[in-house]
Coordinates of C-alpha atoms in Angstrom, one line a residue:
X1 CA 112.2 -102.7 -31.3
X2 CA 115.1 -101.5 -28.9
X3 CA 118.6 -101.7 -29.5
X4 CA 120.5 -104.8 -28.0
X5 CA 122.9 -103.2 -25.4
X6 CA 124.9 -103.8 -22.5
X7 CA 122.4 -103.4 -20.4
X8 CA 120.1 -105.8 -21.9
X9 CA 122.5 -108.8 -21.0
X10 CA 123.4 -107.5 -17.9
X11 CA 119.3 -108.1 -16.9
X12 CA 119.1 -110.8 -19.2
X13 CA 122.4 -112.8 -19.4
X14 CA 124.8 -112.3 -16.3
X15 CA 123.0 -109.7 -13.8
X16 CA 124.5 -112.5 -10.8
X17 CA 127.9 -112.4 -12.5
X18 CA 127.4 -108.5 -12.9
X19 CA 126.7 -108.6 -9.2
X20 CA 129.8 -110.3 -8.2
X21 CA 131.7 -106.9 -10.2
X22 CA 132.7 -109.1 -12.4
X23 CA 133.6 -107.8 -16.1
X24 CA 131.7 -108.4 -19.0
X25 CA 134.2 -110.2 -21.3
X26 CA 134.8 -112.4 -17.9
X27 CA 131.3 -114.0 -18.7
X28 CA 131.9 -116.9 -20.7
X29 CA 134.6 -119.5 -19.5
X30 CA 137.3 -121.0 -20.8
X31 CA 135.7 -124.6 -22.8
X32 CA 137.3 -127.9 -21.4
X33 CA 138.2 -130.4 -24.1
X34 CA 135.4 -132.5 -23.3
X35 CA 132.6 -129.3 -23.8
X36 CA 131.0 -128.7 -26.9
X37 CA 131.4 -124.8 -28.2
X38 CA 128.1 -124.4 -28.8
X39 CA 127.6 -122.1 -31.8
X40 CA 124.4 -120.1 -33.4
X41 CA 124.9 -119.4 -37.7
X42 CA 122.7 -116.4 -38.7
X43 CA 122.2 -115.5 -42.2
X44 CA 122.4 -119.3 -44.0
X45 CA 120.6 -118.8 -47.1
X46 CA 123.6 -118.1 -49.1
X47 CA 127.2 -118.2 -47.7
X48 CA 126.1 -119.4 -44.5
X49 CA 125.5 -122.3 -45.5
X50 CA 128.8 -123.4 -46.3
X51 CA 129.5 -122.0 -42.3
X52 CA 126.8 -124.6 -41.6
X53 CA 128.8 -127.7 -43.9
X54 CA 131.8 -126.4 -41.9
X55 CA 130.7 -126.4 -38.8
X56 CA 129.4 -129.9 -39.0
X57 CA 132.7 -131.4 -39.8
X58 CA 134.8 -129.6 -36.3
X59 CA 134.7 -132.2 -33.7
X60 CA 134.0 -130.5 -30.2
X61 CA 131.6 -128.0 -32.5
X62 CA 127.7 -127.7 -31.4
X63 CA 125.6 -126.0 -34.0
X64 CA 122.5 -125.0 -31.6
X65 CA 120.5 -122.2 -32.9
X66 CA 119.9 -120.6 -36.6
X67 CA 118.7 -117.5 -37.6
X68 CA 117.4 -115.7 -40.4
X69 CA 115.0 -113.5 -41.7
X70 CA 113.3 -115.1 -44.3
X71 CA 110.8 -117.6 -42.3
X72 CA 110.4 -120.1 -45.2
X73 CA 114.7 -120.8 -45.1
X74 CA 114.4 -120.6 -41.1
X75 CA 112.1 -123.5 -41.1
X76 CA 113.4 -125.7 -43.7
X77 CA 116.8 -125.6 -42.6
X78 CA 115.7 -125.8 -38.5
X79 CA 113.3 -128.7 -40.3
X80 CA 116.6 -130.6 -41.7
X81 CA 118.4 -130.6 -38.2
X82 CA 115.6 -132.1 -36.8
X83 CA 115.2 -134.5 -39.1
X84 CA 119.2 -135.6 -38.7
X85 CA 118.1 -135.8 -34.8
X86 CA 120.0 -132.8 -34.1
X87 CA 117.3 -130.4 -32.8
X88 CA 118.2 -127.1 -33.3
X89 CA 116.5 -123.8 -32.1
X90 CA 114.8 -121.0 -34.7
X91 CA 115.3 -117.2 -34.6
X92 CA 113.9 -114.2 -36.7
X93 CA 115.6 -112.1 -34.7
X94 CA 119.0 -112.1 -34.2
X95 CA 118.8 -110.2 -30.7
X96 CA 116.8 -112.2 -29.1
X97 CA 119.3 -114.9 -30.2
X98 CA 122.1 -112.9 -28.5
X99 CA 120.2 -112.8 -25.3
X100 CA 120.5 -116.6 -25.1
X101 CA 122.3 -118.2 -22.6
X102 CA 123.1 -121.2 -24.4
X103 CA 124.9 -119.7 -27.4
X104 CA 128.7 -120.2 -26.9
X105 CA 129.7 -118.4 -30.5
X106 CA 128.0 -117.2 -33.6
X107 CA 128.7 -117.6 -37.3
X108 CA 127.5 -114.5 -39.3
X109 CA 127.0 -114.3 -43.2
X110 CA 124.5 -111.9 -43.5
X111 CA 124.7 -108.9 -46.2
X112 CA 127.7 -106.5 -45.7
X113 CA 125.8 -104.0 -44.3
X114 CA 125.0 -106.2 -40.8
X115 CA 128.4 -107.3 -40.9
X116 CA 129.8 -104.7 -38.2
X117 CA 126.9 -104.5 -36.2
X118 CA 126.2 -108.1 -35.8
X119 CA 129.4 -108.5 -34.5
X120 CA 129.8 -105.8 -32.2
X121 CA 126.1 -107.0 -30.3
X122 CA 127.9 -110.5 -30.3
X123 CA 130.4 -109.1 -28.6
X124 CA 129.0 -107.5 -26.0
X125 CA 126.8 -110.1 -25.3
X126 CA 129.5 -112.6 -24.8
X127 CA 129.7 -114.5 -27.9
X128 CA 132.9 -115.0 -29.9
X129 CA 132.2 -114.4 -33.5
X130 CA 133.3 -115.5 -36.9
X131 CA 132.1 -112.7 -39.1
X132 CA 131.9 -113.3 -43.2
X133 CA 134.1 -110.7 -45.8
X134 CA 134.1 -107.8 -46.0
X135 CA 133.8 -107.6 -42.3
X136 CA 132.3 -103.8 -42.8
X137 CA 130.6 -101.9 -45.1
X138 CA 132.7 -99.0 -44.3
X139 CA 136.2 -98.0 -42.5
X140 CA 134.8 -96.4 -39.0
X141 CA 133.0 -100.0 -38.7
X142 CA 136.4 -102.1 -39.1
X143 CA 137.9 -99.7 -36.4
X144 CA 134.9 -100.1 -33.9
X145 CA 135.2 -104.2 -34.5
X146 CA 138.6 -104.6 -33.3
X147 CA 138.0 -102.4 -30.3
X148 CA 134.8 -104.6 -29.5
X149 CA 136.9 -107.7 -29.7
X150 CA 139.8 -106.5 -27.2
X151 CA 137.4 -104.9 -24.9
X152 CA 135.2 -107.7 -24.3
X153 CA 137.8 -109.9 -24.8
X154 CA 136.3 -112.2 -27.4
X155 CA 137.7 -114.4 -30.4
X156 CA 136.6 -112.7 -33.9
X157 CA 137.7 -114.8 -36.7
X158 CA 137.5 -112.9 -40.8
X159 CA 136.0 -115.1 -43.4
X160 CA 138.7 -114.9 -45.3
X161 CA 139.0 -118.5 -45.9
X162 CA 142.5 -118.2 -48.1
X163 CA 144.2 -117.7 -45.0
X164 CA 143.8 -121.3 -43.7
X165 CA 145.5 -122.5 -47.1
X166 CA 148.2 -124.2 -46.6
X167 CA 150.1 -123.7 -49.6
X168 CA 149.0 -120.2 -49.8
X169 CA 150.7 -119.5 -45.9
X170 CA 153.6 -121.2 -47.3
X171 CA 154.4 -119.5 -50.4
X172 CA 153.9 -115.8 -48.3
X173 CA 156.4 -117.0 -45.9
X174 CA 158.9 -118.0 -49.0
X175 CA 158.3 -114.6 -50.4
X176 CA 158.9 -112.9 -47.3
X177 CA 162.0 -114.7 -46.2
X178 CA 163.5 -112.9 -49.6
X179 CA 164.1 -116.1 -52.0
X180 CA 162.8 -113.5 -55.1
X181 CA 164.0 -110.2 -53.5
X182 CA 161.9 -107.4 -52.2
X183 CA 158.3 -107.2 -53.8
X184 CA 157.7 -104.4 -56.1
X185 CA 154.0 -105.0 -56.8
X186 CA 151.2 -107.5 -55.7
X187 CA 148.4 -107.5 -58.1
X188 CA 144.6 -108.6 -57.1
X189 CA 142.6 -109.5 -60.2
X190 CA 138.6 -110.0 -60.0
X191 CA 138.3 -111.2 -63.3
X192 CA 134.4 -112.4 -63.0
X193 CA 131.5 -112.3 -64.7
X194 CA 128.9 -110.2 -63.4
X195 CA 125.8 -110.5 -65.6
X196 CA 123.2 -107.8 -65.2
X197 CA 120.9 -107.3 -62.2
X198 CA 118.1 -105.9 -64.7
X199 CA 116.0 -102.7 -64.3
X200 CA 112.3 -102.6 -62.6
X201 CA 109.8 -99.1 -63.3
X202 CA 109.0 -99.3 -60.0
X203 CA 108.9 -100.1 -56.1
X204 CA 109.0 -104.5 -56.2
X205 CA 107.1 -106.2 -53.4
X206 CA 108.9 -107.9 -50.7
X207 CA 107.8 -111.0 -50.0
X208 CA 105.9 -111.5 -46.9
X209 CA 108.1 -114.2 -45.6
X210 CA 110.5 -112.2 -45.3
X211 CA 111.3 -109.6 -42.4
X212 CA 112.2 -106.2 -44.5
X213 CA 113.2 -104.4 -41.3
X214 CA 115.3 -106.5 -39.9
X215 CA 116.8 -107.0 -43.5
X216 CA 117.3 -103.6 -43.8
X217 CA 118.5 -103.5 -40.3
X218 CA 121.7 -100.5 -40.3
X219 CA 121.1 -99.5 -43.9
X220 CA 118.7 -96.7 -45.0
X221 CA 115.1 -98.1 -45.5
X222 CA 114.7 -97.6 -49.5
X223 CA 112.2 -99.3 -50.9
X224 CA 112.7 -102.6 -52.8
X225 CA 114.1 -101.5 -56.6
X226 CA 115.5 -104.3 -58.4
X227 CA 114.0 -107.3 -59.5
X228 CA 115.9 -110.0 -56.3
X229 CA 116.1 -109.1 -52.9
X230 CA 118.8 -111.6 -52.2
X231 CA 122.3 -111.6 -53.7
X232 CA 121.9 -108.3 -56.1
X233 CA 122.4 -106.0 -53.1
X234 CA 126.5 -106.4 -53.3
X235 CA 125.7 -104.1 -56.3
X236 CA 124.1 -101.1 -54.5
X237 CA 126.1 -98.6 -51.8
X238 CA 123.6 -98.7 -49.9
X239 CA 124.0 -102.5 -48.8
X240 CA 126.8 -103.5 -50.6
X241 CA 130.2 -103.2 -52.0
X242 CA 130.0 -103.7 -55.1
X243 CA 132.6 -106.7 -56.9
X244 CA 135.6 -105.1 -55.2
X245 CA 134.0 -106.2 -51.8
X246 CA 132.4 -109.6 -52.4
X247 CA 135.0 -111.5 -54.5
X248 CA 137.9 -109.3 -54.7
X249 CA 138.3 -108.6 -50.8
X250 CA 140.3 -112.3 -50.8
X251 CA 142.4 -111.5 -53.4
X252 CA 142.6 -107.7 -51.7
X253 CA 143.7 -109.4 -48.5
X254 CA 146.0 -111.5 -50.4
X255 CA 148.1 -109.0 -52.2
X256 CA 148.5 -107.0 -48.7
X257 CA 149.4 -110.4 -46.8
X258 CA 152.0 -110.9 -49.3
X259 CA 153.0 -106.9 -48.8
X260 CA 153.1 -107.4 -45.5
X261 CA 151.6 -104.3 -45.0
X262 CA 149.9 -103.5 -41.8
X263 CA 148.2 -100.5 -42.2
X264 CA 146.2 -98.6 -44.8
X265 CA 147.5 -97.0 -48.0
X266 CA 149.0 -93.5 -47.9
X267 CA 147.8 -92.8 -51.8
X268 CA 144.9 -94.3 -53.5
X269 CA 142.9 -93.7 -56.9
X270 CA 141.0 -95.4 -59.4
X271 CA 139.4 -95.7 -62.7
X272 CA 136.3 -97.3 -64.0
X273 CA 132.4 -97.5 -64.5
X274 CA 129.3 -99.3 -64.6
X275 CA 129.5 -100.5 -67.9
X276 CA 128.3 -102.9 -70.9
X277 CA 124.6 -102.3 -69.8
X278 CA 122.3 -100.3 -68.0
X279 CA 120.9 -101.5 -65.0
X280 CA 119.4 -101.0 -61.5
X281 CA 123.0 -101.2 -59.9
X282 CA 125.3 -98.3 -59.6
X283 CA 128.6 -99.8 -58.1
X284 CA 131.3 -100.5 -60.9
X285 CA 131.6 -103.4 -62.9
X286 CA 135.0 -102.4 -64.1
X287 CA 137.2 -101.0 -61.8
X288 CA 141.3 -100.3 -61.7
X289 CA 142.3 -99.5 -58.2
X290 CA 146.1 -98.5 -57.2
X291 CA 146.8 -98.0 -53.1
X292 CA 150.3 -96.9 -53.5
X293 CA 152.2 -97.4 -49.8
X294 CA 155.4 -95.4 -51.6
X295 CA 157.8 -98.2 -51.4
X296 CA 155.4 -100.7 -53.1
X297 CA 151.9 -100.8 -54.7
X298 CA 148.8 -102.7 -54.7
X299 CA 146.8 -102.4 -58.4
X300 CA 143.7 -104.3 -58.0
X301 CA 141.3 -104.8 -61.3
X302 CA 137.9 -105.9 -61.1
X303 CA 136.2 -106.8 -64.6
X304 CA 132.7 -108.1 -64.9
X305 CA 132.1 -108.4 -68.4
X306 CA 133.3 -111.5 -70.4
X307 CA 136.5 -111.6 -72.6
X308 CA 135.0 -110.7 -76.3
X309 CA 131.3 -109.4 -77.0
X310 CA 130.7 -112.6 -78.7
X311 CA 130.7 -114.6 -75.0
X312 CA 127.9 -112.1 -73.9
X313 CA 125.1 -114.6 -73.0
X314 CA 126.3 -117.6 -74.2
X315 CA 127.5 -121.2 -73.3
X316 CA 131.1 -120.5 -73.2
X317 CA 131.6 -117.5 -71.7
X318 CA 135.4 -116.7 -71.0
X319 CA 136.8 -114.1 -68.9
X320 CA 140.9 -112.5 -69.0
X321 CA 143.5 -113.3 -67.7
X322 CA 146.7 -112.4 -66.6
X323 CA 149.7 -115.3 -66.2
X324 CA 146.9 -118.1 -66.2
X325 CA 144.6 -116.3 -63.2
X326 CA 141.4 -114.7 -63.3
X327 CA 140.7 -114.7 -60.4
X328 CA 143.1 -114.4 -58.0
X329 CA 146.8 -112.8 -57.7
X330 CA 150.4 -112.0 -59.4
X331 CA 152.8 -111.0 -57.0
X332 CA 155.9 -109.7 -58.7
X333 CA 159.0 -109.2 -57.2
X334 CA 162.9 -108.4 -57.9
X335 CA 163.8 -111.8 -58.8
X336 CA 160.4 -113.9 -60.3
X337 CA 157.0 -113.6 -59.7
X338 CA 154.2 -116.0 -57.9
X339 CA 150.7 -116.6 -59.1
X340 CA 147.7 -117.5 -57.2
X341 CA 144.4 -118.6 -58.9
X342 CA 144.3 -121.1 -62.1
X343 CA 146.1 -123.7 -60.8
X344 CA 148.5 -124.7 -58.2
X345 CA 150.2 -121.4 -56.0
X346 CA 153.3 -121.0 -58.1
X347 CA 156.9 -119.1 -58.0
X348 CA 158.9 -118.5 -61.3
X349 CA 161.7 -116.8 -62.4
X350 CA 161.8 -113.9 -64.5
X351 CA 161.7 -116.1 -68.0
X352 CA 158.5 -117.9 -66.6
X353 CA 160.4 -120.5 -65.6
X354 CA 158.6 -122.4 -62.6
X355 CA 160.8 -122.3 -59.6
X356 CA 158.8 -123.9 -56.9
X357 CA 155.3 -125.0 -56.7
X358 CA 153.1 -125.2 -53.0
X359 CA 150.8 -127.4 -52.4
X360 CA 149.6 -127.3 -49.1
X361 CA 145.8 -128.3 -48.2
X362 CA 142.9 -126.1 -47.5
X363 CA 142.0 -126.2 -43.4
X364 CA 138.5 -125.9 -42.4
X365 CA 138.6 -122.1 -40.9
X366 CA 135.7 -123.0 -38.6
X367 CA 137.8 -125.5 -36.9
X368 CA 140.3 -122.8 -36.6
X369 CA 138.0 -120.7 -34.8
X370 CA 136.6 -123.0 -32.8
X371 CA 140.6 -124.0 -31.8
X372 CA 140.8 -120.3 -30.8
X373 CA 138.0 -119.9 -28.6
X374 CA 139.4 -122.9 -26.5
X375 CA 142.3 -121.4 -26.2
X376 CA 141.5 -117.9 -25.8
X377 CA 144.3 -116.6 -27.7
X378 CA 143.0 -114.1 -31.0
X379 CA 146.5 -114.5 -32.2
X380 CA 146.0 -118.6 -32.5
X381 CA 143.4 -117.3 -35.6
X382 CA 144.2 -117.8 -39.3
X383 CA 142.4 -114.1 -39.9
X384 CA 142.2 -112.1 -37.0
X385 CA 139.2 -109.6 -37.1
X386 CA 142.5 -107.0 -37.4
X387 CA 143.8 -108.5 -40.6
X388 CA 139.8 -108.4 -41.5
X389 CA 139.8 -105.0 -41.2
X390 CA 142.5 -103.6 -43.2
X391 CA 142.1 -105.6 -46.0
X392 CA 138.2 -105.0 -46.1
X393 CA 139.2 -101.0 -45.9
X394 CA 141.4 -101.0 -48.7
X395 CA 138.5 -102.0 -50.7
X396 CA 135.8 -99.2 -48.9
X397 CA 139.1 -96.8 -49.6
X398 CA 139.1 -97.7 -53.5
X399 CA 135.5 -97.6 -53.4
X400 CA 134.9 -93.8 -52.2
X401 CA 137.7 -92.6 -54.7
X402 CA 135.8 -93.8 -57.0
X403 CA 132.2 -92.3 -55.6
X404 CA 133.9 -89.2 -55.8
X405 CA 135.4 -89.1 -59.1
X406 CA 134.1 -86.9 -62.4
X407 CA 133.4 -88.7 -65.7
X408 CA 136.6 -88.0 -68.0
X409 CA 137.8 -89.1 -71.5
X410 CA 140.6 -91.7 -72.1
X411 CA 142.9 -89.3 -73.0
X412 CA 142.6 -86.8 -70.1
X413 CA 142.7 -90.2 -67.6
X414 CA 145.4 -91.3 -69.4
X415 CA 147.4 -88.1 -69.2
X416 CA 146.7 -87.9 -65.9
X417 CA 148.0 -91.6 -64.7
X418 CA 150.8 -91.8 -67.3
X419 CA 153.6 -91.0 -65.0
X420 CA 153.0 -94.6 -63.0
X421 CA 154.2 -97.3 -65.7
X422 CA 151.9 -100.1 -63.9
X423 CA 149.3 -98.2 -63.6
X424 CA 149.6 -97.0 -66.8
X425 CA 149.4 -100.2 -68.6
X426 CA 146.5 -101.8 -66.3
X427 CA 144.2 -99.0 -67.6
X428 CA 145.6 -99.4 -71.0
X429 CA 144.5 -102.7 -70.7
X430 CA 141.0 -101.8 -69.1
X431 CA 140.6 -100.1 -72.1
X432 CA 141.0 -102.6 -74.4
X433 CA 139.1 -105.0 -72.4
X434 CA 136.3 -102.5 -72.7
X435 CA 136.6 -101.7 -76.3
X436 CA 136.5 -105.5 -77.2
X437 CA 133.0 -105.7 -75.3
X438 CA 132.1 -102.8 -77.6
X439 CA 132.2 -100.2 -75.0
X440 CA 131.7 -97.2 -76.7
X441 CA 133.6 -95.1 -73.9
X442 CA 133.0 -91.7 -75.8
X443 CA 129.4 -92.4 -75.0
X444 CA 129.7 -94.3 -71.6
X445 CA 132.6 -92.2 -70.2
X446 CA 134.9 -93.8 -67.4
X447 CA 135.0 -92.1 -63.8
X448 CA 138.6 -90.8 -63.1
X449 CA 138.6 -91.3 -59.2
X450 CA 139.6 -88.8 -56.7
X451 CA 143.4 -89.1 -55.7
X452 CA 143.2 -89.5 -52.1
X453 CA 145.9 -89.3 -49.6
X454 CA 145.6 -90.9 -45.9
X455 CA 147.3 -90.8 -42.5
X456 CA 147.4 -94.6 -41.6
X457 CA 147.6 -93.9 -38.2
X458 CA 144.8 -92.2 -37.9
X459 CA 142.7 -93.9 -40.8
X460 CA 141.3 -90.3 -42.1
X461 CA 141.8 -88.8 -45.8
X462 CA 144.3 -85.7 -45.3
X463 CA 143.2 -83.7 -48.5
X464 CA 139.4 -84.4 -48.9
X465 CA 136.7 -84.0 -46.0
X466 CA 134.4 -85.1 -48.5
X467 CA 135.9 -88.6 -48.6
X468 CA 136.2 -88.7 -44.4
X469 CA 132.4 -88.2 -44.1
X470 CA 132.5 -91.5 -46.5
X471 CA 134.1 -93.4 -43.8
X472 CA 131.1 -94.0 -42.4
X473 CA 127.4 -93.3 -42.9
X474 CA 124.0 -92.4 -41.2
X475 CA 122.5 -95.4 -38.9
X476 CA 119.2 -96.4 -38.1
X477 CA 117.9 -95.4 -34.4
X478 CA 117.7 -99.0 -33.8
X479 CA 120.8 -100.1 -35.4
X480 CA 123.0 -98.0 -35.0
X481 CA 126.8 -98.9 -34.5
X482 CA 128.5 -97.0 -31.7
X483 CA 131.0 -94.5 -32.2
X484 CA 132.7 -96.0 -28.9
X485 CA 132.5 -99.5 -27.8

């Protein structure tokens, strides 16, 4: 199979537009009020599926092609549209989707590890492009997004849904306008349970249904070992992200929205492990992060295990919490504090005394997309592909600190962190969380995380050249994504 390239859908797509000397990201026009955008999801078996439920719902929104890998979802979903007398075209292939003509947009929620690549093929061949979280599975990839986007000129919306949240964009703009003084800290918590993904002996079959190549696709070609194809690979490097880039990126991209920061952190280290079992995964299932940008901090927790031992595979199952959210964010500033997750977005004083509560709806962030590619503007997007791309590399950041850390007691990590109070107290509390799941962490030590630094500007590690060759990673021939756009 060849690459998809330019020159592809200059022969295939536009080679009378090409003639006329026109440039690429000239292709596709401007869509009237009365045309449909007609749009392509790929990847539906999971998250795409709410893209598809979206989709359905924005008026002036066409959904005309699908595609995925495993034949048996293809055709019963293709099967459905027919059946509501919307006929809808089937691909196994997503570039020989791309080459279409007919395909306005696409919709992508494949595994991370297409993310980048899918994206950047859409781009080139035309297609504006709403792309699921993370939007990479590494920094370099983020980067080489944003500079498809502007160079072919295309609309590339983040699913990062929270920024269509009414509420949510009003409380950040309270914050920011200074009614509880400067923010000291915003907090991301991924409180959720993450059962184990089990261990196999051996090499599992693929089932035949399924396209394994295509799968596989930028990734290294490993064979199949862990008991489910689907879903499990957030919990390997080598496809995935592991909790800190599946649930916690929107409370990641929430913290540094209510930061207002615009770039990456200049400090970043971590503590945690793959704990509470043993298992065919080997990202962490506890994790404390800290991205320290010198005048204010980010210290994100991820915690897959329940609350106490005794919730381990039952019924009621709880998980921590911190100010009522699990899930979700504590932003604390000079004067209160606001909490997101557990309830309504709320603002209180420094006694915990609510202040002001917002309420605002939930948008549909396809229709926001789809409002964007009318108008041509990238900034009329709830989550640029920009925004998408530092918030989705603090978590790749967080994640190679901890790849490169060294097991250590919880004295010696303790030692080392004590002279930062917050983060100090969140591994304190790591601890504990661990130590009531029965952790035995003199056993089943905790990875201290390298202390990286980071010139934002240039998005490289000044002190570790270990860590920079992290940024990226080895492609495929076939799908390889471009060091250049």
């Amino acid at each position: 199979m060849n690459t998809l390239n330019r020159r592809t859908f200059l022969k295939n797509s536009a080679l009378a537009i090409s003639a006329a000397g026109l440039a690429p990201h000239s292709w596709a026009q401007v869509k009237g009020a009365n045309d449909d955008v007609r749009v392509a999801v790929i990847g539906f078996r999971g998250r795409g599926k709410a893209h598809i439920a979206d989709l359905l719902k924005v008026k002036g929104a066409r959904i005309v092609a699908l595609c995925d890998v495993d034949a048996q979802v293809l055709a019963k979903e293709v099967k459905r549209f027919a059946d509501m007398g919307q006929p809808v075209k089937g691909y196994s292939d997503p570039r020989k989707l791309l080459e279409s003509g007919e395909i306005d947009a696409i919709t992508t929620a494949t595994p991370n590890h297409w993310h980048a690549l899918m994206t950047i093929w859409g781009c080139q061949a035309g297609k504006d492009v709403y792309v699921e979280k993370p939007v990479s599975h590494n920094v370099l990839e983020g980067r080489r997004m944003i500079e498809a986007a502007r160079k072919y000129n295309r609309i590339v919306q983040t699913g990062t849904q929270s920024r269509s949240i009414v509420g949510l964009q009003e409380a950040v703009a309270w914050v920011h306008a200074g009614n509880l003084g400067k923010v000291k800290i915003a907090r991301g918590l991924c409180y959720k349970r993450r059962p184990t993904i089990g261990k196999v002996s051996g090499p599992q079959t693929v089932p035949s249904h399924i396209d394994y190549d295509i799968w596989t696709g930028p990734a290294e070609m490993q064979p199949l070992m862990r008991k489910e194809l689907h879903y499990d690979w957030h919990y390997l490097w080598n496809t995935g992200n592991g909790d800190l880039g599946n649930q916690g990126i929107h409370q990641m991209d929430i913290a540094r929205w209510f930061l207002g920061e615009k770039g990456l952190s200049p400090r970043i280290f971590t503590a945690g492990g793959r704990l509470g079992y043993v298992d065919d995964g080997n990202t962490p299932n506890t994790l404390f992060t800290h991205h320290d940008y010198g005048r204010t901090s980010l210290i994100f927790e991820v915690r897959g295990l329940p609350s106490t031992p005794s919730a381990v595979g039952g019924k009621k199952e709880t998980m921590d919490a911190m100010f009522g959210a699990s899930v979700g964010n504590v932003i604390h500033c000079e004067n209160g504090y606001v909490v997101v997750g557990g309830g309504p977005i709320t603002a209180y004083d420094p006694s915990g005394q609510p202040i002001r509560t917002f309420k605002g709806e939930a948008l549909n962030h396809q229709a926001n997309f789809v409002k964007a590619i009318r108008s041509r503007k990238y900034t009329d997007l709830a989550a640029d592909i920009s925004e998408g791309h530092l918030s989705s590399a603090l978590c790749h950041t967080g994640n190679i600190s901890y790849q490169l850390g060294q097991q250590s007691s919880v004295g010696e990590i303790r030692e080392k962190i004590m002279g930062n109070k917050d983060s100090a107290d969140a591994y304190d509390r790591m601890v504990a969380h661990l130590g009531a799941n029965k952790v035995d962490l003199a056993k089943s030590k905790l990875t201290l995380g390298e202390l990286l630094t980071m010139d934002p500007t240039t998005e490289r590690f000044t002190n570790n050249e270990k860590a920079n060759a992290l940024l990226t990673r080895a492609y495929r021939p076939a799908f390889t994504v471009p060091a250049k756009v």
